[in-house]
Coordinates of C-alpha atoms in Angstrom, one line a residue:
Chain A
M1 CA -0.2 0.0 0.1
V2 CA 1.4 3.4 -1.0
N3 CA 0.6 6.3 1.5
I4 CA -0.2 9.6 -0.5
A5 CA -0.4 13.1 1.3
L6 CA -2.4 15.2 -0.9
P7 CA -2.8 19.2 0.0
K8 CA -6.0 20.2 1.0
G9 CA -7.8 23.0 -1.2
R10 CA -8.5 23.5 -4.8
L11 CA -4.8 22.2 -5.7
G12 CA -5.4 19.2 -3.9
E13 CA -8.7 18.5 -5.5
K14 CA -7.1 18.9 -9.2
V15 CA -3.9 16.7 -8.1
Y16 CA -6.5 13.8 -7.0
D17 CA -8.3 14.0 -10.5
L18 CA -5.0 13.8 -11.8
F19 CA -4.6 10.1 -9.7
E20 CA -7.9 9.3 -10.6
A21 CA -7.7 9.8 -14.0
S22 CA -4.2 7.9 -13.8
G23 CA -6.0 4.9 -12.8
Y24 CA -5.6 5.4 -9.2
A25 CA -9.4 6.3 -8.1
C26 CA -10.5 6.4 -4.9
P27 CA -14.0 7.0 -4.9
S28 CA -14.9 7.6 -1.1
I29 CA -12.6 10.9 -1.3
R30 CA -15.7 12.6 -3.4
E31 CA -18.3 11.7 -1.2
N32 CA -19.2 14.5 1.6
S33 CA -17.8 12.7 4.8
R34 CA -15.5 13.7 7.9
K35 CA -13.2 10.7 7.1
L36 CA -9.3 11.6 7.1
I37 CA -8.0 8.5 5.2
F38 CA -9.3 6.7 2.1
E39 CA -8.3 3.7 0.8
N40 CA -8.5 1.7 -2.5
E41 CA -7.2 -1.4 -1.7
S42 CA -7.2 -3.1 -5.3
A43 CA -5.3 -0.1 -6.9
G44 CA -2.7 -0.1 -3.9
V45 CA -3.4 3.7 -2.8
R46 CA -4.5 5.1 0.3
F47 CA -5.1 9.0 0.6
F48 CA -5.1 11.4 3.2
W49 CA -5.3 15.5 3.3
V50 CA -3.3 17.4 4.9
K51 CA -2.2 20.9 4.8
P52 CA -0.3 22.1 1.9
S53 CA 2.6 23.2 3.9
D54 CA 2.6 20.2 5.9
V55 CA 2.9 17.5 3.0
A56 CA 6.6 17.7 3.1
I57 CA 6.7 16.6 6.8
Y58 CA 4.4 13.9 6.3
V59 CA 6.6 13.0 3.5
E60 CA 10.3 13.5 4.9
R61 CA 9.4 11.8 8.4
G62 CA 7.7 8.9 6.2
A63 CA 4.0 9.0 7.5
A64 CA 3.3 9.5 3.7
D65 CA 5.5 7.5 1.0
L66 CA 4.5 10.2 -1.8
G67 CA 2.9 13.5 -1.8
V68 CA 2.2 16.6 -3.6
A69 CA 3.9 20.0 -2.3
G70 CA 4.6 23.2 -4.1
K71 CA 7.9 24.1 -5.2
D72 CA 8.3 27.2 -2.9
I73 CA 7.7 24.8 0.2
L74 CA 10.4 22.5 -1.4
L75 CA 12.9 25.9 -1.4
E76 CA 11.9 27.0 1.9
Y77 CA 12.6 24.2 3.9
A78 CA 14.7 22.0 2.0
P79 CA 13.0 18.4 3.0
Q80 CA 15.6 15.3 2.6
V81 CA 13.1 13.9 -0.5
Y82 CA 13.1 12.4 -3.5
E83 CA 11.6 15.2 -6.0
L84 CA 9.9 12.9 -8.6
L85 CA 7.6 14.9 -10.9
D86 CA 6.6 18.4 -11.8
L87 CA 2.9 18.1 -12.1
H88 CA 2.5 21.3 -14.2
M89 CA -0.3 22.4 -11.5
G90 CA -0.6 25.2 -9.1
N91 CA 1.9 27.4 -11.6
C92 CA 3.0 30.6 -10.2
R93 CA 5.9 32.3 -9.2
M94 CA 8.1 33.2 -6.5
A95 CA 8.7 37.0 -7.1
V96 CA 10.0 40.3 -5.2
A97 CA 7.5 42.9 -5.1
S98 CA 6.6 46.7 -4.0
K99 CA 4.6 49.8 -4.3
R100 CA 4.8 51.2 -7.6
G101 CA 7.6 53.6 -8.5
F102 CA 9.7 52.1 -5.7
R103 CA 13.8 52.5 -6.8
D104 CA 16.1 50.0 -5.1
N105 CA 18.8 51.8 -3.6
P106 CA 21.5 49.6 -3.1
D107 CA 23.9 51.6 -0.7
K108 CA 21.0 51.0 1.7
T109 CA 20.1 47.7 3.6
L110 CA 17.0 46.2 1.6
R111 CA 14.3 45.6 4.3
V112 CA 12.1 42.6 3.6
A113 CA 9.2 41.4 4.5
T114 CA 8.2 37.5 3.5
K115 CA 7.2 34.2 4.6
F116 CA 9.3 32.6 2.5
T117 CA 12.7 33.6 5.1
N118 CA 15.5 30.8 3.7
I119 CA 13.9 32.1 0.0
A120 CA 14.8 35.7 0.2
K121 CA 17.7 35.0 2.1
K122 CA 19.6 32.9 -0.5
Y123 CA 18.2 35.2 -3.6
Y124 CA 20.2 38.6 -1.8
G125 CA 22.7 36.3 -0.1
D126 CA 23.8 34.9 -4.1
Q127 CA 24.0 39.0 -4.6
C128 CA 25.6 39.7 -2.0
R129 CA 23.4 42.2 -0.6
D130 CA 22.1 43.5 2.7
I131 CA 19.2 42.6 4.0
D132 CA 17.0 43.0 6.7
I133 CA 14.3 40.2 7.0
I134 CA 11.0 40.5 8.3
H135 CA 9.3 37.3 8.5
L136 CA 5.5 37.8 8.1
N137 CA 3.3 34.9 8.7
G138 CA 0.1 36.8 6.1
S139 CA -1.1 40.0 4.9
I140 CA 2.7 40.5 3.3
E141 CA 1.2 43.1 0.9
L142 CA 0.6 45.3 3.6
A143 CA 4.4 45.4 4.9
P144 CA 5.3 48.2 2.2
I145 CA 2.2 49.8 2.0
L146 CA 2.6 50.9 5.8
G147 CA 6.4 51.2 5.3
L148 CA 7.4 48.6 7.2
S149 CA 9.6 47.2 4.6
D150 CA 10.5 47.9 1.5
V151 CA 9.9 45.3 -0.7
I152 CA 8.0 41.7 -0.2
V153 CA 8.9 38.2 -1.5
D154 CA 6.1 36.3 -2.0
I155 CA 4.0 33.9 -4.7
V156 CA 2.5 35.6 -7.3
E157 CA -0.3 33.3 -9.6
T158 CA -2.2 36.3 -11.1
G159 CA -1.2 39.7 -9.8
T160 CA -4.2 41.0 -9.0
T161 CA -3.8 41.1 -5.2
L162 CA -0.4 43.3 -6.0
K163 CA -2.5 45.2 -8.8
E164 CA -5.7 46.1 -6.2
N165 CA -2.9 47.6 -3.8
D166 CA -0.9 49.6 -6.2
L167 CA 1.9 46.9 -5.4
V168 CA 4.3 45.5 -8.9
A169 CA 6.2 42.6 -9.4
Y170 CA 9.4 43.3 -10.6
E171 CA 11.3 40.6 -10.4
T172 CA 10.6 37.0 -10.7
I173 CA 13.0 34.8 -8.2
V174 CA 12.1 31.5 -9.6
P175 CA 9.0 29.7 -11.2
I176 CA 6.6 27.7 -9.0
S177 CA 4.4 24.8 -9.8
A178 CA 3.2 21.3 -7.7
R179 CA 5.6 18.5 -7.4
L180 CA 5.6 14.4 -7.0
I181 CA 8.2 14.3 -3.6
S182 CA 9.0 10.8 -2.4
N183 CA 10.1 9.5 1.1
K184 CA 13.6 8.2 0.0
A185 CA 13.5 5.3 2.3
G186 CA 9.7 4.5 0.9
Y187 CA 11.2 4.7 -2.6
Q188 CA 13.4 1.9 -1.9
F189 CA 10.7 -0.5 -0.4
K190 CA 8.2 0.1 -2.7
Y191 CA 10.0 0.6 -5.9
A192 CA 8.0 -1.2 -8.0
E193 CA 4.4 0.7 -6.5
I194 CA 5.7 4.3 -7.1
S195 CA 7.6 3.7 -10.1
A196 CA 4.3 2.5 -11.8
I197 CA 2.5 5.6 -10.5
V198 CA 4.7 7.8 -11.5
T199 CA 5.0 6.3 -14.9
A200 CA 0.5 6.6 -14.8
L201 CA 0.8 10.5 -13.9
K202 CA 3.7 11.2 -16.3
G203 CA 1.1 10.3 -18.9
Q204 CA -1.2 12.1 -18.0
V205 CA 0.8 15.5 -17.2
N206 CA 0.3 18.5 -19.2
P207 CA 3.5 20.5 -19.5
G208 CA 1.3 23.4 -21.0
Chain B
M1 CA 18.3 -10.5 30.5
S2 CA 18.3 -10.6 26.2
E3 CA 15.0 -9.7 26.0
L4 CA 15.4 -6.8 28.0
R5 CA 17.7 -5.6 26.4
K6 CA 17.1 -2.9 23.7
L7 CA 17.2 -3.1 19.9
E8 CA 19.9 -0.2 20.1
E9 CA 21.8 -2.0 22.5
Q10 CA 21.7 -5.7 20.8
V11 CA 23.1 -4.5 17.6
I12 CA 26.0 -2.6 19.3
L13 CA 27.0 -6.0 20.8
S14 CA 26.2 -7.8 17.2
L15 CA 28.2 -5.1 15.0
R16 CA 31.4 -4.8 17.6
E17 CA 31.5 -8.8 17.5
L18 CA 31.3 -9.0 13.8
Y19 CA 33.7 -6.0 13.4
H20 CA 36.0 -7.9 15.3
K21 CA 35.7 -10.8 13.5
Y22 CA 37.0 -9.0 10.4
G23 CA 39.8 -7.8 12.3
Y24 CA 39.0 -4.5 13.4
S25 CA 40.1 -3.2 16.8
Q26 CA 37.7 -0.9 18.8
F27 CA 38.8 2.6 19.0
K28 CA 37.6 5.0 22.5
M29 CA 38.3 8.6 21.8
S30 CA 37.7 11.9 23.8
K31 CA 33.9 13.6 23.1
F32 CA 35.8 16.9 22.7
E33 CA 38.1 17.8 19.7
P34 CA 39.6 21.3 18.5
Y35 CA 37.1 22.9 16.7
A36 CA 39.3 24.0 14.0
L37 CA 39.2 20.3 13.0
Y38 CA 35.5 21.0 11.9
L39 CA 36.1 24.3 10.9
Q40 CA 38.7 23.4 8.4
N41 CA 36.9 20.3 6.8
K42 CA 33.1 21.5 7.5
E43 CA 31.9 20.2 4.2
F44 CA 32.9 16.9 5.3
L45 CA 30.3 16.7 7.6
V46 CA 26.9 15.9 7.5
S47 CA 25.3 18.5 8.4
E48 CA 26.3 22.2 9.5
G49 CA 25.8 23.0 12.9
V50 CA 28.4 22.0 16.0
I51 CA 28.2 22.7 19.7
T52 CA 31.1 24.3 20.7
F53 CA 32.6 25.8 24.0
T54 CA 35.9 27.0 25.2
D55 CA 38.4 25.0 27.0
T56 CA 39.9 26.2 30.4
D57 CA 43.5 27.3 28.2
G58 CA 41.0 29.2 26.1
T59 CA 41.1 27.0 23.0
L60 CA 37.4 26.4 21.2
M61 CA 36.5 23.1 21.6
A62 CA 33.3 21.4 20.0
L63 CA 31.5 18.2 21.0
K64 CA 32.4 15.3 18.5
P65 CA 29.6 16.2 15.4
D66 CA 31.8 13.3 13.5
V67 CA 34.1 10.4 14.5
T68 CA 36.0 9.7 10.8
L69 CA 38.0 13.3 11.4
S70 CA 39.2 12.1 14.8
I71 CA 40.4 8.9 13.4
V72 CA 41.8 10.1 9.8
K73 CA 43.4 13.1 12.7
N74 CA 45.2 10.5 14.3
Y75 CA 46.4 8.0 11.5
R76 CA 50.4 8.2 11.8
N77 CA 51.8 8.3 8.2
D78 CA 54.6 6.2 10.0
S79 CA 52.4 3.3 11.2
A80 CA 51.7 -0.1 9.6
S81 CA 50.3 -0.2 6.2
L82 CA 47.1 -1.0 7.3
Q83 CA 44.7 0.7 9.9
K84 CA 41.3 -1.6 10.8
V85 CA 39.3 0.6 13.6
C86 CA 35.6 0.4 14.6
Y87 CA 34.2 2.3 17.3
N88 CA 30.8 3.1 19.0
E89 CA 30.2 6.9 20.2
N90 CA 27.8 9.6 20.5
V91 CA 27.9 12.2 18.1
Y92 CA 26.3 15.9 18.5
R93 CA 24.8 17.5 15.4
I94 CA 22.1 19.1 13.7
A95 CA 20.1 15.8 12.5
G96 CA 17.0 14.7 11.3
P97 CA 14.0 16.3 9.3
G98 CA 13.2 18.4 13.0
K99 CA 17.0 20.3 12.3
G100 CA 17.7 20.3 15.6
Y101 CA 20.6 19.6 17.9
R102 CA 20.9 15.8 18.8
E103 CA 23.2 13.4 20.4
I104 CA 23.3 10.1 17.8
M105 CA 24.6 7.0 18.4
Q106 CA 26.8 6.0 15.9
T107 CA 29.1 2.7 15.3
G108 CA 30.9 2.1 12.4
L109 CA 34.4 1.3 11.1
E110 CA 37.3 3.5 9.2
C111 CA 40.2 1.2 7.4
L112 CA 43.1 3.7 6.1
G113 CA 46.1 2.7 4.9
D114 CA 47.5 1.0 1.6
I115 CA 43.4 0.4 0.6
G116 CA 42.8 -2.0 -2.5
L117 CA 39.5 -3.4 -3.9
Y118 CA 39.8 -5.9 -0.9
E119 CA 39.5 -3.9 1.1
L120 CA 36.8 -1.8 -0.5
G121 CA 35.1 -5.0 -1.0
E122 CA 35.7 -6.0 2.7
V123 CA 34.0 -2.8 3.8
L124 CA 31.1 -2.9 1.4
L125 CA 30.1 -6.8 2.6
L126 CA 30.9 -5.5 6.3
A127 CA 28.1 -2.1 5.7
A128 CA 25.7 -4.6 3.9
K129 CA 26.4 -7.4 6.6
S130 CA 26.1 -4.6 9.4
L131 CA 22.4 -3.7 8.0
Q132 CA 21.2 -7.2 7.9
C133 CA 22.4 -7.9 11.5
I134 CA 19.8 -5.3 12.4
S135 CA 16.7 -6.2 10.2
P136 CA 16.3 -8.7 7.1
K137 CA 14.6 -5.9 5.2
F138 CA 17.5 -3.4 4.0
F139 CA 19.2 -1.8 0.8
L140 CA 22.7 -0.8 0.7
N141 CA 22.7 1.9 -2.3
I142 CA 26.1 2.5 -4.1
S143 CA 27.4 5.0 -6.2
H144 CA 30.9 5.8 -7.4
L145 CA 31.4 9.4 -7.6
G146 CA 34.8 8.5 -9.9
I147 CA 32.7 7.4 -13.0
L148 CA 29.7 10.7 -11.8
E149 CA 32.8 12.8 -12.3
S150 CA 34.2 11.7 -15.6
L151 CA 30.3 11.5 -16.8
L152 CA 30.1 15.2 -15.7
R153 CA 33.5 16.0 -17.0
E154 CA 32.3 15.1 -20.8
M155 CA 29.2 16.8 -20.5
E156 CA 31.2 20.3 -20.0
L157 CA 29.0 21.7 -17.8
G158 CA 30.0 25.2 -15.7
E159 CA 30.7 25.2 -11.9
D160 CA 27.1 26.6 -11.4
A161 CA 25.3 23.9 -13.8
M162 CA 27.5 21.8 -12.2
Q163 CA 26.3 22.5 -8.8
A164 CA 22.7 22.3 -10.1
V165 CA 23.1 19.2 -11.9
L166 CA 24.5 17.4 -8.4
Q167 CA 21.2 19.3 -6.5
C168 CA 18.9 17.6 -9.3
L169 CA 20.7 13.8 -9.0
Q170 CA 20.0 14.0 -4.9
E171 CA 17.0 15.3 -5.5
K172 CA 16.1 12.6 -8.5
N173 CA 14.9 15.2 -10.4
E174 CA 14.8 14.3 -13.9
A175 CA 13.1 17.2 -15.4
S176 CA 15.2 19.9 -14.1
L177 CA 18.5 17.8 -14.8
R178 CA 17.5 17.7 -18.3
D179 CA 16.5 21.4 -18.1
F180 CA 20.5 22.3 -16.4
C181 CA 21.9 19.9 -19.3
R182 CA 20.6 21.3 -22.5
G183 CA 23.2 21.9 -25.0
A184 CA 24.8 18.9 -23.5
P185 CA 25.3 15.4 -25.5
S186 CA 21.9 13.7 -25.8
E187 CA 23.1 10.4 -25.5
R188 CA 25.4 11.5 -22.2
V189 CA 22.3 13.4 -20.4
D190 CA 20.0 10.3 -21.0
L191 CA 22.8 7.8 -19.5
L192 CA 23.1 10.3 -16.3
A193 CA 19.3 9.8 -16.1
A194 CA 19.0 6.5 -16.5
L195 CA 21.6 6.1 -13.7
M196 CA 19.9 8.3 -11.4
M197 CA 16.7 6.4 -11.3
E198 CA 18.1 3.3 -11.8
N199 CA 16.8 0.8 -8.7
S200 CA 17.8 -2.9 -10.3
C201 CA 20.5 -4.9 -8.2
I202 CA 23.7 -4.2 -8.4
S203 CA 25.0 -7.0 -10.8
Q204 CA 22.5 -6.2 -13.3
A205 CA 22.9 -2.2 -13.2
V206 CA 26.6 -2.0 -14.0
A207 CA 26.0 -3.3 -17.4
L208 CA 24.7 0.0 -17.6
L209 CA 27.6 1.6 -17.1
P210 CA 30.5 2.9 -19.9
P211 CA 33.7 1.0 -19.7
S212 CA 36.1 2.3 -16.9
Q213 CA 38.4 1.7 -14.0
G214 CA 35.2 2.7 -12.1
R215 CA 33.0 0.2 -13.6
D216 CA 35.4 -2.6 -13.1
E217 CA 35.7 -2.3 -9.8
L218 CA 31.8 -2.3 -9.3
Q219 CA 31.7 -5.2 -11.5
T220 CA 34.0 -7.1 -8.7
L221 CA 32.3 -5.6 -6.0
A222 CA 28.8 -6.8 -7.0
A223 CA 30.4 -9.9 -7.8
L224 CA 32.0 -10.3 -3.8
L225 CA 28.5 -9.1 -2.6
E226 CA 27.1 -12.0 -4.9
Q227 CA 29.0 -14.8 -3.3
A228 CA 28.0 -13.5 0.3
G229 CA 24.3 -14.1 -1.0
L230 CA 23.8 -10.3 -0.6
A231 CA 23.9 -8.5 -3.9
E232 CA 20.2 -8.4 -4.0
H233 CA 20.0 -6.2 -1.2
V234 CA 22.5 -4.1 -2.7
R235 CA 21.4 -1.6 -5.5
L236 CA 23.2 1.0 -7.8
D237 CA 21.9 4.8 -7.1
F238 CA 23.9 7.2 -8.8
S239 CA 21.7 10.2 -6.3
I240 CA 24.3 9.5 -3.8
I241 CA 26.5 12.6 -3.7
G242 CA 29.2 12.7 -1.5
D243 CA 31.1 16.3 -1.5
R244 CA 33.7 16.0 -4.1
N245 CA 36.5 18.0 -2.0
Y246 CA 36.3 14.4 0.2
Y247 CA 35.2 11.5 -1.1
N248 CA 36.2 9.9 -4.6
G249 CA 35.6 5.9 -5.9
I250 CA 32.1 4.4 -3.9
V251 CA 29.5 6.1 -1.9
F252 CA 26.9 4.5 -0.3
R253 CA 23.5 4.8 1.9
G254 CA 22.0 2.0 3.9
Y255 CA 17.9 2.1 4.5
M256 CA 15.6 0.0 6.7
E257 CA 12.4 -1.0 6.1
G258 CA 10.2 1.3 8.8
I259 CA 12.7 4.0 9.0
P260 CA 12.1 7.1 7.2
T261 CA 16.2 8.2 7.0
E262 CA 18.9 6.5 5.9
V263 CA 20.4 4.3 9.0
L264 CA 24.1 3.9 7.3
S265 CA 26.4 6.4 5.4
G266 CA 29.9 5.5 4.5
G267 CA 32.7 5.8 1.1
Q268 CA 36.0 5.7 0.4
Y269 CA 37.6 9.5 1.1
D270 CA 40.9 9.5 0.0
R271 CA 41.3 13.2 -0.8
L272 CA 40.4 13.9 2.9
L273 CA 43.3 12.1 3.7
M274 CA 45.2 13.9 1.1
R275 CA 43.6 17.3 3.0
L276 CA 44.6 16.5 6.3
G277 CA 48.5 15.9 5.1
K278 CA 48.3 11.9 5.7
R279 CA 49.9 9.3 2.8
A280 CA 47.3 6.8 2.7
K281 CA 43.4 5.9 1.1
G282 CA 40.2 5.5 3.2
V283 CA 37.2 3.7 3.5
G284 CA 34.4 3.5 6.1
F285 CA 30.8 3.9 7.1
A286 CA 29.2 5.0 10.2
V287 CA 25.6 3.0 11.0
Y288 CA 23.2 5.6 13.5
L289 CA 21.2 3.6 15.5
D290 CA 19.1 6.7 17.4
Q291 CA 16.5 5.7 14.7
L292 CA 16.4 1.9 15.3
E293 CA 13.8 2.5 17.9
L294 CA 11.3 2.9 15.0
L295 CA 11.7 -0.7 14.6
E296 CA 11.0 -2.2 18.1
N297 CA 7.6 -3.3 18.0
R298 CA 7.5 -4.8 21.7
Q299 CA 5.1 -2.9 23.4
R300 CA 4.9 -3.6 27.4
S301 CA 1.8 -4.3 28.5
Y302 CA 2.6 -3.2 31.9
D303 CA 5.6 -0.6 33.8
T304 CA 6.3 -3.8 36.1
D305 CA 5.2 -7.7 36.5
T306 CA 4.3 -7.7 40.1
V307 CA 4.2 -5.2 43.0
L308 CA 4.4 -6.4 46.3
L309 CA 3.1 -4.5 48.9
Y310 CA 4.2 -4.6 52.8
S311 CA 3.3 -2.6 56.1
D312 CA 6.0 -0.9 58.2
D313 CA 6.1 -4.1 61.0
A314 CA 7.1 -6.6 58.0
D315 CA 9.8 -8.5 59.4
I316 CA 13.0 -7.2 56.7
L317 CA 14.7 -10.1 56.1
A318 CA 11.4 -12.5 55.4
L319 CA 10.0 -9.5 52.7
S320 CA 13.6 -9.5 51.1
A321 CA 13.4 -13.5 50.8
A322 CA 9.9 -13.0 49.4
A323 CA 11.1 -10.4 47.1
K324 CA 13.9 -12.3 45.8
Q325 CA 11.5 -15.3 44.9
L326 CA 9.4 -12.9 42.5
A327 CA 12.3 -11.2 41.2
E328 CA 12.6 -13.4 37.8
S329 CA 9.7 -11.7 36.3
G330 CA 10.2 -8.0 37.9
V331 CA 9.2 -7.0 41.3
L332 CA 8.5 -3.8 43.0
V333 CA 8.2 -3.6 46.7
A334 CA 6.3 -0.7 47.7
K335 CA 4.2 0.4 50.7
R336 CA 1.6 1.7 48.1
I337 CA 1.3 0.9 44.5
P338 CA 2.6 4.0 43.0
P339 CA 0.1 6.6 41.3
R340 CA -0.2 5.8 38.1
M341 CA 1.8 2.2 37.9
T342 CA 0.3 -0.4 36.0
C343 CA 1.1 -3.9 37.0
R344 CA 0.1 -7.8 35.7
R345 CA -0.4 -8.5 39.5
V346 CA -0.6 -7.2 43.1
M347 CA 0.9 -9.2 45.9
R348 CA 0.7 -8.4 49.8
F349 CA 3.2 -9.8 52.3
Q350 CA 1.6 -10.2 55.4
D351 CA 2.5 -12.2 58.4
G352 CA 5.5 -13.6 56.7
R353 CA 3.4 -15.1 53.8
V354 CA 2.9 -13.5 50.5
T355 CA -0.9 -13.5 49.0
E356 CA -2.0 -12.3 45.6
I357 CA -4.9 -9.4 45.9
E358 CA -5.2 -7.9 42.6
H359 CA -4.5 -9.9 38.8
H360 CA -5.1 -8.2 35.7
G361 CA -5.2 -9.5 32.4

């Protein structure tokens, strides 16, 4: 039995559709119930929903053999997992944004507000840029508006939220999409089952 | 008594016996080393983060995060041509998915000196046997940095692309690997991708490799493992990357069913010896014992088998004799049952006699 952690929410539902189309359906998952774990014994899969940012933890610690996590989470937390497939879903980008008309002044420390401190540190570290990281857990867009930070590093999907707040994304750090990840030890012991799942999913993935 | 021994303790004893059979002698070392040793060789360590303190003479010391460096440092160029040591030590470093400091019980061996294919084979065999000692459900995955480096050299990647490719290899991330190798000869990229995803038994997998000294080495090692009946547990896996400043030749990792992270790590580290000014080659591995409790399926039903209650006026000598009779399966002698304690039965010592007053399950 291969345990698969799916991210709760819209992306997770799309990911489940992909599994279903690949021959790994688990009809009970569509029933409106409070169940947490859904199993299809004949297909050899067991799905469970977890908070998207927790998927990598479940996989790294072996509670799930496979999981689907955003590249943002993988870059930020660097879990020791295999990244077996880009599902080309949940496409967006990690970007630097600030108030319209902002001019980056390189002779000053740049104040960066973000949820993704490791990504931001690495990005500016590679440029030898002195930054002051301000870790926020939400409403990141508020930071430059209220003068808490000069810029923000955050996920940009359509750019609507930025636009509505008169912010502009002016640098892309890295494109983001959902990835199929695997526990390293689980991969060794369930190699045949995991490879079959990867091959089946590959046939359904649309690189767009 | 042996059933009371934890798996970790049983494994330590079995492995020590195994290593001694192959001529490895025990190496006992201090818990501390000057921090400079780790600072100069920090990429050799499996994780960053060393716990430091200042010694009485002002030297900055570290709680040992690694054992190999200490053994290599103490290797004397004028010593016998081969030094085989095994150890069983606690190391202190950032480890595990929690990324916090941990004390890790580590056991392993190092073989230093004039090392040839025989010694490499013996160490690999002992790595596989060490895993087998713990559980029959294990895999030992092997890569060869010599082969990998020559493949990457032929692809003529820049240093940045090379680092990115190594990262992709570790993640088994085929799509990104192909992205970073754009422009390199496609048959080389295909081979690299195939080796990264390969997961068959080493005896079959070596056939995929292009002719080279490294392939010949792996073929001989595979034959050795086959002879020992262990080849089916050993796989070629080019996602294993040791730091190229220290490791060369074979590198390997061990996995055990039921443990989510690797339990064994090792390789050939001639370059480390060279960096430390030693005229010798080296190969060794460590087994991480801290995760083994995940394999323990023994669930104790009770805290103690028997509680023997006595009162203040009890004859102490007679009570002691009664307790001794019950001690075989475990007895706690007390005036009253400690709160939250569970036991199979409760006995009372009164008037020189023991009577059962409660029995559970």
